[in-house]
PDB file of C-alpha atoms in Angstrom:
ATOM      1  CA  LEU A   7      62.701   3.197 145.949  1.00 37.00           C
ATOM      2  CA  LEU A   8      59.523   1.490 147.173  1.00 38.00           C
ATOM      3  CA  TYR A   9      56.449   2.955 148.831  1.00 39.00           C
ATOM      4  CA  THR A  10      53.798   1.033 150.762  1.00 40.00           C
ATOM      5  CA  ILE A  11      50.271   2.205 150.118  1.00 42.00           C
ATOM      6  CA  LYS A  12      46.727   1.362 151.182  1.00 44.00           C
ATOM      7  CA  PHE A  13      43.473   3.030 150.173  1.00 44.00           C
ATOM      8  CA  GLU A  14      40.970   3.969 152.851  1.00 44.00           C
ATOM      9  CA  PRO A  15      38.118   6.502 153.008  1.00 41.00           C
ATOM     10  CA  SER A  16      39.239   9.759 154.571  1.00 39.00           C
ATOM     11  CA  ASN A  17      37.813  10.770 157.935  1.00 39.00           C
ATOM     12  CA  MET A  18      39.387  14.216 157.825  1.00 35.00           C
ATOM     13  CA  LYS A  19      36.908  17.079 158.169  1.00 36.00           C
ATOM     14  CA  ASN A  20      39.216  20.093 158.009  1.00 38.00           C
ATOM     15  CA  SER A  21      37.910  22.272 155.182  1.00 36.00           C
ATOM     16  CA  ASP A  22      41.394  23.727 154.709  1.00 41.00           C
ATOM     17  CA  ASP A  23      42.895  20.309 153.958  1.00 46.00           C
ATOM     18  CA  ARG A  24      43.079  19.715 150.201  1.00 46.00           C
ATOM     19  CA  THR A  25      42.754  15.936 150.758  1.00 44.00           C
ATOM     20  CA  SER A  26      39.778  15.880 153.142  1.00 42.00           C
ATOM     21  CA  ASP A  27      37.147  14.565 150.733  1.00 45.00           C
ATOM     22  CA  ILE A  28      39.013  11.768 148.923  1.00 53.00           C
ATOM     23  CA  GLY A  29      40.507   8.333 149.556  1.00 55.00           C
ATOM     24  CA  ARG A  30      43.591   7.964 151.746  1.00 54.00           C
ATOM     25  CA  ILE A  31      46.920   6.262 151.041  1.00 54.00           C
ATOM     26  CA  ASP A  32      48.424   4.426 154.012  1.00 51.00           C
ATOM     27  CA  ASP A  33      51.228   1.910 154.427  1.00 41.00           C
ATOM     28  CA  ILE A  34      50.275  -1.368 152.735  1.00 31.00           C
ATOM     29  CA  GLY A  35      51.215  -2.645 149.243  1.00 44.00           C
ATOM     30  CA  GLN A  36      54.376  -1.821 147.306  1.00 57.00           C
ATOM     31  CA  PHE A  37      54.696   1.047 144.832  1.00 60.00           C
ATOM     32  CA  SER A  38      57.776   2.380 143.069  1.00 58.00           C
ATOM     33  CA  GLU A  39      58.829   5.546 141.269  1.00 58.00           C
ATOM     34  CA  MET A  40      58.436   5.506 137.478  1.00 53.00           C
ATOM     35  CA  TRP A  41      61.921   4.698 136.172  1.00 52.00           C
ATOM     36  CA  HIS A  42      61.031   5.159 132.498  1.00 51.00           C
ATOM     37  CA  GLN A  43      59.607   8.699 132.742  1.00 51.00           C
ATOM     38  CA  VAL A  44      60.532  10.646 129.607  1.00 54.00           C
ATOM     39  CA  ALA A  45      60.031  14.279 130.636  1.00 50.00           C
ATOM     40  CA  GLY A  46      57.632  16.632 132.346  1.00 50.00           C
ATOM     41  CA  HIS A  47      56.000  16.348 135.779  1.00 50.00           C
ATOM     42  CA  LYS A  48      58.590  15.694 138.527  1.00 51.00           C
ATOM     43  CA  GLY A  49      56.416  16.344 141.565  1.00 47.00           C
ATOM     44  CA  HIS A  50      57.244  18.892 144.256  1.00 50.00           C
ATOM     45  CA  GLY A  51      59.385  18.790 147.387  1.00 48.00           C
ATOM     46  CA  THR A  52      60.042  15.191 148.372  1.00 51.00           C
ATOM     47  CA  ALA A  53      56.891  13.917 146.666  1.00 58.00           C
ATOM     48  CA  PRO A  54      57.652  12.018 143.418  1.00 66.00           C
ATOM     49  CA  GLY A  55      55.846  13.077 140.273  1.00 76.00           C
ATOM     50  CA  PHE A  56      54.623   9.534 139.587  1.00 80.00           C
ATOM     51  CA  LEU A  57      54.274   6.258 141.438  1.00 84.00           C
ATOM     52  CA  MET A  58      53.804   2.937 139.668  1.00 81.00           C
ATOM     53  CA  GLY A  59      51.385   0.507 141.260  1.00 77.00           C
ATOM     54  CA  LYS A  60      50.553  -3.110 140.631  1.00 73.00           C
ATOM     55  CA  ASN A  61      47.949  -4.222 138.086  1.00 78.00           C
ATOM     56  CA  GLY A  62      48.636  -1.374 135.678  1.00 87.00           C
ATOM     57  CA  ARG A  63      47.824   1.614 137.888  1.00 88.00           C
ATOM     58  CA  LEU A  64      49.828   4.843 137.808  1.00 89.00           C
ATOM     59  CA  TYR A  65      49.596   7.628 140.404  1.00 89.00           C
ATOM     60  CA  LYS A  66      50.304  11.168 139.232  1.00 91.00           C
ATOM     61  CA  ASN A  67      51.035  13.783 141.866  1.00 90.00           C
ATOM     62  CA  ILE A  68      48.639  16.735 141.590  1.00 91.00           C
ATOM     63  CA  SER A  69      50.488  20.038 141.833  1.00 87.00           C
ATOM     64  CA  HIS A  70      49.509  22.415 144.645  1.00 87.00           C
ATOM     65  CA  ASP A  71      48.179  25.139 142.360  1.00 86.00           C
ATOM     66  CA  ILE A  72      45.453  25.938 139.845  1.00 85.00           C
ATOM     67  CA  ARG A  73      47.087  23.702 137.234  1.00 86.00           C
ATOM     68  CA  GLY A  74      46.615  20.650 139.409  1.00 91.00           C
ATOM     69  CA  GLU A  75      43.007  21.574 140.085  1.00 91.00           C
ATOM     70  CA  ARG A  76      42.317  22.027 136.370  1.00 89.00           C
ATOM     71  CA  GLU A  77      43.802  18.666 135.441  1.00 93.00           C
ATOM     72  CA  GLU A  78      41.880  16.828 138.137  1.00 94.00           C
ATOM     73  CA  GLU A  79      38.621  18.483 137.103  1.00 92.00           C
ATOM     74  CA  PHE A  80      39.261  17.739 133.431  1.00 92.00           C
ATOM     75  CA  TYR A  81      39.787  14.017 134.107  1.00 95.00           C
ATOM     76  CA  LYS A  82      36.707  13.900 136.319  1.00 95.00           C
ATOM     77  CA  ARG A  83      34.583  15.534 133.647  1.00 93.00           C
ATOM     78  CA  VAL A  84      35.872  13.305 130.845  1.00 95.00           C
ATOM     79  CA  PHE A  85      35.034  10.152 132.824  1.00 97.00           C
ATOM     80  CA  SER A  86      31.655  11.294 134.130  1.00 96.00           C
ATOM     81  CA  ASP A  87      30.163  13.307 131.254  1.00 95.00           C
ATOM     82  CA  GLU A  88      28.676  11.120 128.498  1.00 96.00           C
ATOM     83  CA  ASN A  89      29.541  13.791 125.929  1.00 94.00           C
ATOM     84  CA  PHE A  90      33.187  12.763 126.378  1.00 95.00           C
ATOM     85  CA  THR A  91      32.660   9.010 125.947  1.00 97.00           C
ATOM     86  CA  ALA A  92      34.455   8.835 122.597  1.00 97.00           C
ATOM     87  CA  PHE A  93      37.356  10.931 123.890  1.00 96.00           C
ATOM     88  CA  ARG A  94      38.113   8.420 126.663  1.00 97.00           C
ATOM     89  CA  ASP A  95      39.798   6.097 124.153  1.00 96.00           C
ATOM     90  CA  PHE A  96      42.537   8.685 123.646  1.00 97.00           C
ATOM     91  CA  VAL A  97      43.549   9.336 127.270  1.00 97.00           C
ATOM     92  CA  PRO A  98      44.687   7.217 130.239  1.00 96.00           C
ATOM     93  CA  THR A  99      41.690   5.854 132.139  1.00 97.00           C
ATOM     94  CA  TYR A 100      40.953   7.861 135.288  1.00 97.00           C
ATOM     95  CA  TYR A 101      39.781   5.805 138.286  1.00 95.00           C
ATOM     96  CA  GLN A 102      39.780   8.159 141.260  1.00 93.00           C
ATOM     97  CA  THR A 103      41.759  10.714 143.250  1.00 93.00           C
ATOM     98  CA  VAL A 104      43.623   9.491 146.333  1.00 89.00           C
ATOM     99  CA  CYS A 105      45.992  11.110 148.795  1.00 82.00           C
ATOM    100  CA  HIS A 106      49.064  10.494 150.923  1.00 76.00           C
ATOM    101  CA  MET A 107      49.951  12.917 153.708  1.00 74.00           C
ATOM    102  CA  ASN A 108      48.996  16.288 152.172  1.00 79.00           C
ATOM    103  CA  ASP A 109      49.530  15.261 148.543  1.00 85.00           C
ATOM    104  CA  LYS A 110      46.850  14.285 146.063  1.00 88.00           C
ATOM    105  CA  TYR A 111      47.346  11.724 143.291  1.00 91.00           C
ATOM    106  CA  LEU A 112      45.362  10.932 140.172  1.00 93.00           C
ATOM    107  CA  GLU A 113      44.909   7.171 139.902  1.00 92.00           C
ATOM    108  CA  LEU A 114      45.284   6.432 136.190  1.00 94.00           C
ATOM    109  CA  ASN A 115      45.798   3.506 133.878  1.00 94.00           C
ATOM    110  CA  ASP A 116      49.524   3.028 133.167  1.00 92.00           C
ATOM    111  CA  ALA A 117      49.964   3.220 129.381  1.00 91.00           C
ATOM    112  CA  CYS A 118      53.307   1.386 129.697  1.00 90.00           C
ATOM    113  CA  PHE A 119      51.959  -1.540 131.714  1.00 90.00           C
ATOM    114  CA  GLY A 120      52.907  -4.862 130.111  1.00 91.00           C
ATOM    115  CA  PHE A 121      55.775  -3.385 128.088  1.00 94.00           C
ATOM    116  CA  LYS A 122      59.072  -5.159 128.759  1.00 94.00           C
ATOM    117  CA  VAL A 123      61.188  -2.162 127.711  1.00 95.00           C
ATOM    118  CA  PRO A 124      58.968   0.912 127.229  1.00 95.00           C
ATOM    119  CA  CYS A 125      60.435   3.424 124.782  1.00 96.00           C
ATOM    120  CA  GLY A 126      58.428   6.588 125.212  1.00 95.00           C
ATOM    121  CA  ALA A 127      58.380   9.962 123.504  1.00 96.00           C
ATOM    122  CA  ASP A 128      56.820  13.054 125.075  1.00 95.00           C
ATOM    123  CA  ILE A 129      55.597  15.312 122.261  1.00 96.00           C
ATOM    124  CA  LYS A 130      54.202  18.765 123.027  1.00 93.00           C
ATOM    125  CA  LEU A 131      51.243  19.599 120.768  1.00 93.00           C
ATOM    126  CA  GLY A 132      50.113  22.916 119.297  1.00 88.00           C
ATOM    127  CA  SER A 133      51.779  25.703 117.356  1.00 82.00           C
ATOM    128  CA  VAL A 134      51.055  28.073 120.269  1.00 71.00           C
ATOM    129  CA  ASP A 135      52.339  27.180 123.762  1.00 66.00           C
ATOM    130  CA  PHE A 136      49.937  29.345 125.779  1.00 61.00           C
ATOM    131  CA  CYS A 137      46.216  30.075 126.050  1.00 63.00           C
ATOM    132  CA  SER A 138      43.817  32.513 127.684  1.00 61.00           C
ATOM    133  CA  LEU A 139      44.105  30.715 131.035  1.00 62.00           C
ATOM    134  CA  ASP A 140      47.714  31.892 131.340  1.00 61.00           C
ATOM    135  CA  SER A 141      48.562  35.269 132.823  1.00 66.00           C
ATOM    136  CA  PRO A 142      49.693  38.029 130.419  1.00 70.00           C
ATOM    137  CA  LYS A 143      53.216  37.684 131.835  1.00 73.00           C
ATOM    138  CA  LYS A 144      53.300  33.940 131.181  1.00 65.00           C
ATOM    139  CA  GLN A 145      51.915  34.420 127.675  1.00 61.00           C
ATOM    140  CA  GLU A 146      54.710  36.878 126.951  1.00 66.00           C
ATOM    141  CA  ILE A 147      57.335  34.459 128.294  1.00 61.00           C
ATOM    142  CA  HIS A 148      56.079  31.728 125.981  1.00 59.00           C
ATOM    143  CA  ARG A 149      56.043  34.126 123.022  1.00 59.00           C
ATOM    144  CA  GLU A 150      59.702  34.936 123.625  1.00 58.00           C
ATOM    145  CA  LYS A 151      60.827  31.299 123.825  1.00 61.00           C
ATOM    146  CA  ASN A 152      62.775  30.014 120.850  1.00 49.00           C
ATOM    147  CA  LEU A 153      60.297  27.342 119.790  1.00 65.00           C
ATOM    148  CA  GLY A 154      60.263  27.936 116.057  1.00 76.00           C
ATOM    149  CA  ILE A 155      59.874  24.247 115.241  1.00 83.00           C
ATOM    150  CA  GLN A 156      56.702  24.063 117.331  1.00 87.00           C
ATOM    151  CA  ARG A 157      55.219  27.093 115.595  1.00 86.00           C
ATOM    152  CA  ALA A 158      56.088  25.662 112.191  1.00 89.00           C
ATOM    153  CA  LEU A 159      54.959  22.047 112.659  1.00 92.00           C
ATOM    154  CA  GLY A 160      52.493  22.217 115.559  1.00 92.00           C
ATOM    155  CA  PHE A 161      54.533  19.809 117.697  1.00 94.00           C
ATOM    156  CA  ARG A 162      57.846  19.486 119.522  1.00 94.00           C
ATOM    157  CA  PHE A 163      59.618  16.447 120.963  1.00 96.00           C
ATOM    158  CA  VAL A 164      60.355  17.220 124.628  1.00 94.00           C
ATOM    159  CA  GLY A 165      62.226  13.976 125.212  1.00 94.00           C
ATOM    160  CA  ALA A 166      62.425  10.306 124.266  1.00 96.00           C
ATOM    161  CA  ASN A 167      63.805   6.974 125.456  1.00 96.00           C
ATOM    162  CA  VAL A 168      65.310   4.623 122.870  1.00 97.00           C
ATOM    163  CA  TYR A 169      66.448   1.038 123.381  1.00 97.00           C
ATOM    164  CA  SER A 170      69.664   0.087 121.602  1.00 97.00           C
ATOM    165  CA  GLN A 171      70.302  -3.489 120.521  1.00 97.00           C
ATOM    166  CA  LEU A 172      73.998  -2.641 120.264  1.00 97.00           C
ATOM    167  CA  ASP A 173      74.518  -2.338 124.021  1.00 97.00           C
ATOM    168  CA  SER A 174      71.137  -3.521 125.388  1.00 97.00           C
ATOM    169  CA  LYS A 175      70.583  -0.180 127.143  1.00 95.00           C
ATOM    170  CA  VAL A 176      67.924   2.530 127.066  1.00 95.00           C
ATOM    171  CA  HIS A 177      69.278   5.907 125.948  1.00 95.00           C
ATOM    172  CA  SER A 178      67.544   9.214 126.639  1.00 94.00           C
ATOM    173  CA  LYS A 179      67.081  12.076 124.206  1.00 95.00           C
ATOM    174  CA  ASP A 180      66.465  15.421 125.864  1.00 93.00           C
ATOM    175  CA  LYS A 181      64.836  18.763 125.118  1.00 91.00           C
ATOM    176  CA  LYS A 182      67.946  19.937 123.255  1.00 93.00           C
ATOM    177  CA  TRP A 183      67.518  17.054 120.820  1.00 95.00           C
ATOM    178  CA  GLY A 184      63.893  18.047 120.295  1.00 93.00           C
ATOM    179  CA  LEU A 185      64.902  21.616 119.491  1.00 91.00           C
ATOM    180  CA  SER A 186      67.307  20.338 116.810  1.00 94.00           C
ATOM    181  CA  PHE A 187      64.311  19.452 114.604  1.00 94.00           C
ATOM    182  CA  THR A 188      63.653  21.577 111.528  1.00 93.00           C
ATOM    183  CA  VAL A 189      60.803  21.469 109.050  1.00 93.00           C
ATOM    184  CA  GLN A 190      63.062  19.698 106.552  1.00 93.00           C
ATOM    185  CA  ASN A 191      64.693  17.147 108.875  1.00 95.00           C
ATOM    186  CA  ALA A 192      61.654  16.341 111.065  1.00 95.00           C
ATOM    187  CA  ALA A 193      61.076  12.885 109.559  1.00 96.00           C
ATOM    188  CA  VAL A 194      64.767  11.942 109.713  1.00 95.00           C
ATOM    189  CA  LYS A 195      64.994  13.108 113.347  1.00 97.00           C
ATOM    190  CA  THR A 196      61.818  11.186 114.252  1.00 98.00           C
ATOM    191  CA  GLU A 197      63.442   8.051 112.822  1.00 97.00           C
ATOM    192  CA  GLU A 198      66.132   8.439 115.493  1.00 98.00           C
ATOM    193  CA  TYR A 199      63.465   7.738 118.112  1.00 98.00           C
ATOM    194  CA  LEU A 200      62.657   4.480 116.286  1.00 98.00           C
ATOM    195  CA  ASN A 201      66.251   3.407 115.574  1.00 98.00           C
ATOM    196  CA  ASN A 202      67.532   0.573 117.800  1.00 98.00           C
ATOM    197  CA  GLY A 203      70.985   0.609 116.229  1.00 97.00           C
ATOM    198  CA  ARG A 204      70.216  -2.230 113.835  1.00 97.00           C
ATOM    199  CA  GLU A 205      66.957  -1.180 112.226  1.00 97.00           C
ATOM    200  CA  ILE A 206      64.139   1.375 112.176  1.00 98.00           C
ATOM    201  CA  ARG A 207      61.255  -0.105 114.179  1.00 98.00           C
ATOM    202  CA  ARG A 208      58.649   0.080 111.407  1.00 98.00           C
ATOM    203  CA  ASP A 209      56.871  -2.897 112.970  1.00 98.00           C
ATOM    204  CA  VAL A 210      55.470  -0.647 115.745  1.00 98.00           C
ATOM    205  CA  LEU A 211      54.138   2.069 113.458  1.00 98.00           C
ATOM    206  CA  ALA A 212      50.799   0.526 112.418  1.00 98.00           C
ATOM    207  CA  PRO A 213      49.104   1.083 115.832  1.00 97.00           C
ATOM    208  CA  ILE A 214      50.697   4.530 116.137  1.00 98.00           C
ATOM    209  CA  VAL A 215      49.398   5.618 112.731  1.00 98.00           C
ATOM    210  CA  ARG A 216      45.915   4.197 113.453  1.00 98.00           C
ATOM    211  CA  TYR A 217      45.710   6.078 116.748  1.00 97.00           C
ATOM    212  CA  LEU A 218      46.846   9.391 115.264  1.00 98.00           C
ATOM    213  CA  SER A 219      44.373   9.061 112.403  1.00 98.00           C
ATOM    214  CA  SER A 220      41.469   8.325 114.767  1.00 98.00           C
ATOM    215  CA  LEU A 221      42.453  11.112 117.161  1.00 97.00           C
ATOM    216  CA  LEU A 222      42.748  13.652 114.361  1.00 96.00           C
ATOM    217  CA  ASP A 223      39.301  12.697 113.029  1.00 97.00           C
ATOM    218  CA  TYR A 224      37.781  13.008 116.485  1.00 96.00           C
ATOM    219  CA  TYR A 225      39.450  16.258 117.459  1.00 93.00           C
ATOM    220  CA  THR A 226      38.638  18.112 114.251  1.00 91.00           C
ATOM    221  CA  SER A 227      34.965  17.101 114.447  1.00 92.00           C
ATOM    222  CA  GLN A 228      34.253  17.773 118.169  1.00 89.00           C
ATOM    223  CA  ARG A 229      33.278  21.143 119.662  1.00 84.00           C
ATOM    224  CA  LEU A 230      33.573  20.375 123.387  1.00 85.00           C
ATOM    225  CA  PHE A 231      37.017  21.752 124.176  1.00 84.00           C
ATOM    226  CA  TRP A 232      40.369  23.063 122.961  1.00 81.00           C
ATOM    227  CA  LEU A 233      43.554  21.219 123.839  1.00 85.00           C
ATOM    228  CA  CYS A 234      46.199  23.620 125.132  1.00 81.00           C
ATOM    229  CA  ARG A 235      49.789  22.776 126.144  1.00 81.00           C
ATOM    230  CA  CYS A 236      48.991  19.064 126.315  1.00 89.00           C
ATOM    231  CA  SER A 237      51.328  16.314 125.205  1.00 93.00           C
ATOM    232  CA  LEU A 238      51.183  13.140 123.187  1.00 96.00           C
ATOM    233  CA  LEU A 239      52.798  10.109 124.817  1.00 96.00           C
ATOM    234  CA  VAL A 240      53.989   7.613 122.220  1.00 97.00           C
ATOM    235  CA  VAL A 241      55.294   4.309 123.584  1.00 97.00           C
ATOM    236  CA  TYR A 242      56.601   1.188 121.893  1.00 97.00           C
ATOM    237  CA  ASP A 243      58.249  -1.909 123.339  1.00 97.00           C
ATOM    238  CA  GLY A 244      61.982  -1.950 122.722  1.00 97.00           C
ATOM    239  CA  VAL A 245      62.135  -5.747 122.603  1.00 97.00           C
ATOM    240  CA  ALA A 246      58.637  -6.967 121.637  1.00 97.00           C
ATOM    241  CA  HIS A 247      57.469  -7.036 118.020  1.00 97.00           C
ATOM    242  CA  GLY A 248      54.681  -4.690 116.920  1.00 97.00           C
ATOM    243  CA  LYS A 249      53.693  -3.468 120.379  1.00 97.00           C
ATOM    244  CA  ALA A 250      52.911   0.262 120.722  1.00 97.00           C
ATOM    245  CA  THR A 251      50.358   2.666 122.147  1.00 96.00           C
ATOM    246  CA  VAL A 252      49.644   6.394 122.146  1.00 97.00           C
ATOM    247  CA  LYS A 253      47.807   8.555 124.687  1.00 96.00           C
ATOM    248  CA  LEU A 254      47.143  12.246 125.216  1.00 96.00           C
ATOM    249  CA  ILE A 255      48.453  13.454 128.584  1.00 94.00           C
ATOM    250  CA  ASP A 256      48.857  16.669 130.612  1.00 91.00           C
ATOM    251  CA  PHE A 257      45.529  18.473 130.912  1.00 91.00           C
ATOM    252  CA  ALA A 258      46.256  21.443 133.150  1.00 85.00           C
ATOM    253  CA  HIS A 259      45.375  24.080 130.534  1.00 77.00           C
ATOM    254  CA  ASN A 260      42.488  22.711 128.480  1.00 70.00           C
ATOM    255  CA  ILE A 261      39.416  24.826 127.777  1.00 65.00           C
ATOM    256  CA  THR A 262      36.125  22.935 127.970  1.00 57.00           C
ATOM    257  CA  GLN A 263      34.257  25.327 125.731  1.00 59.00           C
ATOM    258  CA  GLU A 264      34.487  26.558 122.165  1.00 55.00           C
ATOM    259  CA  ASN A 265      36.471  29.740 121.959  1.00 55.00           C
ATOM    260  CA  PRO A 266      38.392  30.441 118.716  1.00 49.00           C
ATOM    261  CA  ALA A 267      40.932  32.519 120.644  1.00 50.00           C
ATOM    262  CA  ASP A 268      42.055  29.360 122.433  1.00 53.00           C
ATOM    263  CA  ASP A 269      42.686  27.285 119.305  1.00 62.00           C
ATOM    264  CA  THR A 270      46.370  26.355 119.622  1.00 65.00           C
ATOM    265  CA  HIS A 271      46.320  24.426 116.315  1.00 80.00           C
ATOM    266  CA  VAL A 272      46.807  21.006 117.868  1.00 89.00           C
ATOM    267  CA  ASP A 273      45.216  19.575 114.720  1.00 91.00           C
ATOM    268  CA  ALA A 274      48.162  20.838 112.658  1.00 92.00           C
ATOM    269  CA  GLY A 275      50.597  19.012 114.931  1.00 94.00           C
ATOM    270  CA  LEU A 276      48.573  15.802 114.805  1.00 96.00           C
ATOM    271  CA  ARG A 277      48.338  16.022 111.033  1.00 95.00           C
ATOM    272  CA  ASN A 278      52.081  16.518 110.587  1.00 96.00           C
ATOM    273  CA  LEU A 279      52.920  13.715 113.019  1.00 97.00           C
ATOM    274  CA  LEU A 280      50.542  11.425 111.155  1.00 97.00           C
ATOM    275  CA  HIS A 281      52.262  12.267 107.858  1.00 95.00           C
ATOM    276  CA  ILE A 282      55.739  11.743 109.313  1.00 97.00           C
ATOM    277  CA  PHE A 283      55.009   8.393 110.970  1.00 98.00           C
ATOM    278  CA  SER A 284      53.205   7.236 107.805  1.00 97.00           C
ATOM    279  CA  PHE A 285      56.180   8.156 105.630  1.00 96.00           C
ATOM    280  CA  ILE A 286      58.530   6.277 107.977  1.00 97.00           C
ATOM    281  CA  GLN A 287      56.194   3.274 108.081  1.00 97.00           C
ATOM    282  CA  ASN A 288      56.345   3.043 104.292  1.00 95.00           C
ATOM    283  CA  ASP A 289      60.110   3.680 104.174  1.00 94.00           C
ATOM    284  CA  GLN A 290      59.506   6.970 102.387  1.00 92.00           C
ATOM    285  CA  THR A 291      61.264   9.449 104.664  1.00 90.00           C
ATOM    286  CA  SER A 292      62.678  11.220 101.616  1.00 86.00           C
ATOM    287  CA  SER A 293      59.093  11.961 100.531  1.00 84.00           C
ATOM    288  CA  TRP A 294      58.665  14.212 103.566  1.00 87.00           C
ATOM    289  CA  VAL A 295      61.851  16.079 102.707  1.00 76.00           C
ATOM    290  CA  HIS A 296      60.678  16.501  99.110  1.00 76.00           C
ATOM    291  CA  GLU A 297      57.184  17.618 100.204  1.00 79.00           C
ATOM    292  CA  MET A 298      58.587  20.236 102.596  1.00 76.00           C
ATOM    293  CA  ALA A 299      61.086  21.514 100.012  1.00 65.00           C
ATOM    294  CA  ASN A 300      58.226  22.179  97.619  1.00 69.00           C
ATOM    295  CA  ASP A 301      55.770  23.529 100.159  1.00 66.00           C
TER     296      ASP A 301
END
């Protein structure tokens, strides 16, 4: 499915129109829906959640509610406030907000651009899946969810795409697979995301481990914000050697101030993911099992 898009300044003056003060999308230039999306944002109505553009640009549909407003404002602040300069390395680059019809889109750098066969994993971070921005009812709903693995490890795989050399196809792992993780089997289950049917892709783990280490150092030392209900997007190329990247995504619930009540323990999730990927990189998955058995 292709879309034709052109960017023009908006001439709309209606104060009730949510797209009146940003660039317009009209019918020139081809865009397509993101075929390799792992999980998460699917858009609303007939509007797709994401559009892929040329030259490495990705367009994320902004939801018509407070969550969409929060995410847009967070990206704008990160890429305009010098206090967030170091944090920009860990998120997709934000260029601008554009619109088509009555829908707004974040124009972002596509983390998968240049990958022949992107194999992505969407990993929810934090041992708590709600924060003070959520209504009491929503907080209670999240408390009642059966997300024991997320409480225990500070992360949860929401979904993943894995390329198999056995049949040359990309296979999807869903939320049910992510909920099959336990504290003891977390490293073994993570290996499934890296298994192409012939080998564990340890060649892609060096950049993943470096990113997680740098992000953990940054996050535990900064006092600008708390990450809440965000995700980690891990991507490696299913057919290219050693090619991988990692980015934080989904910023509809982040708190740009220090408030201990909003600490969702994202650092614990990052730390455990760093340990797991490091153990797999060094072919020491059994060390994780042994460490957890004696914890």
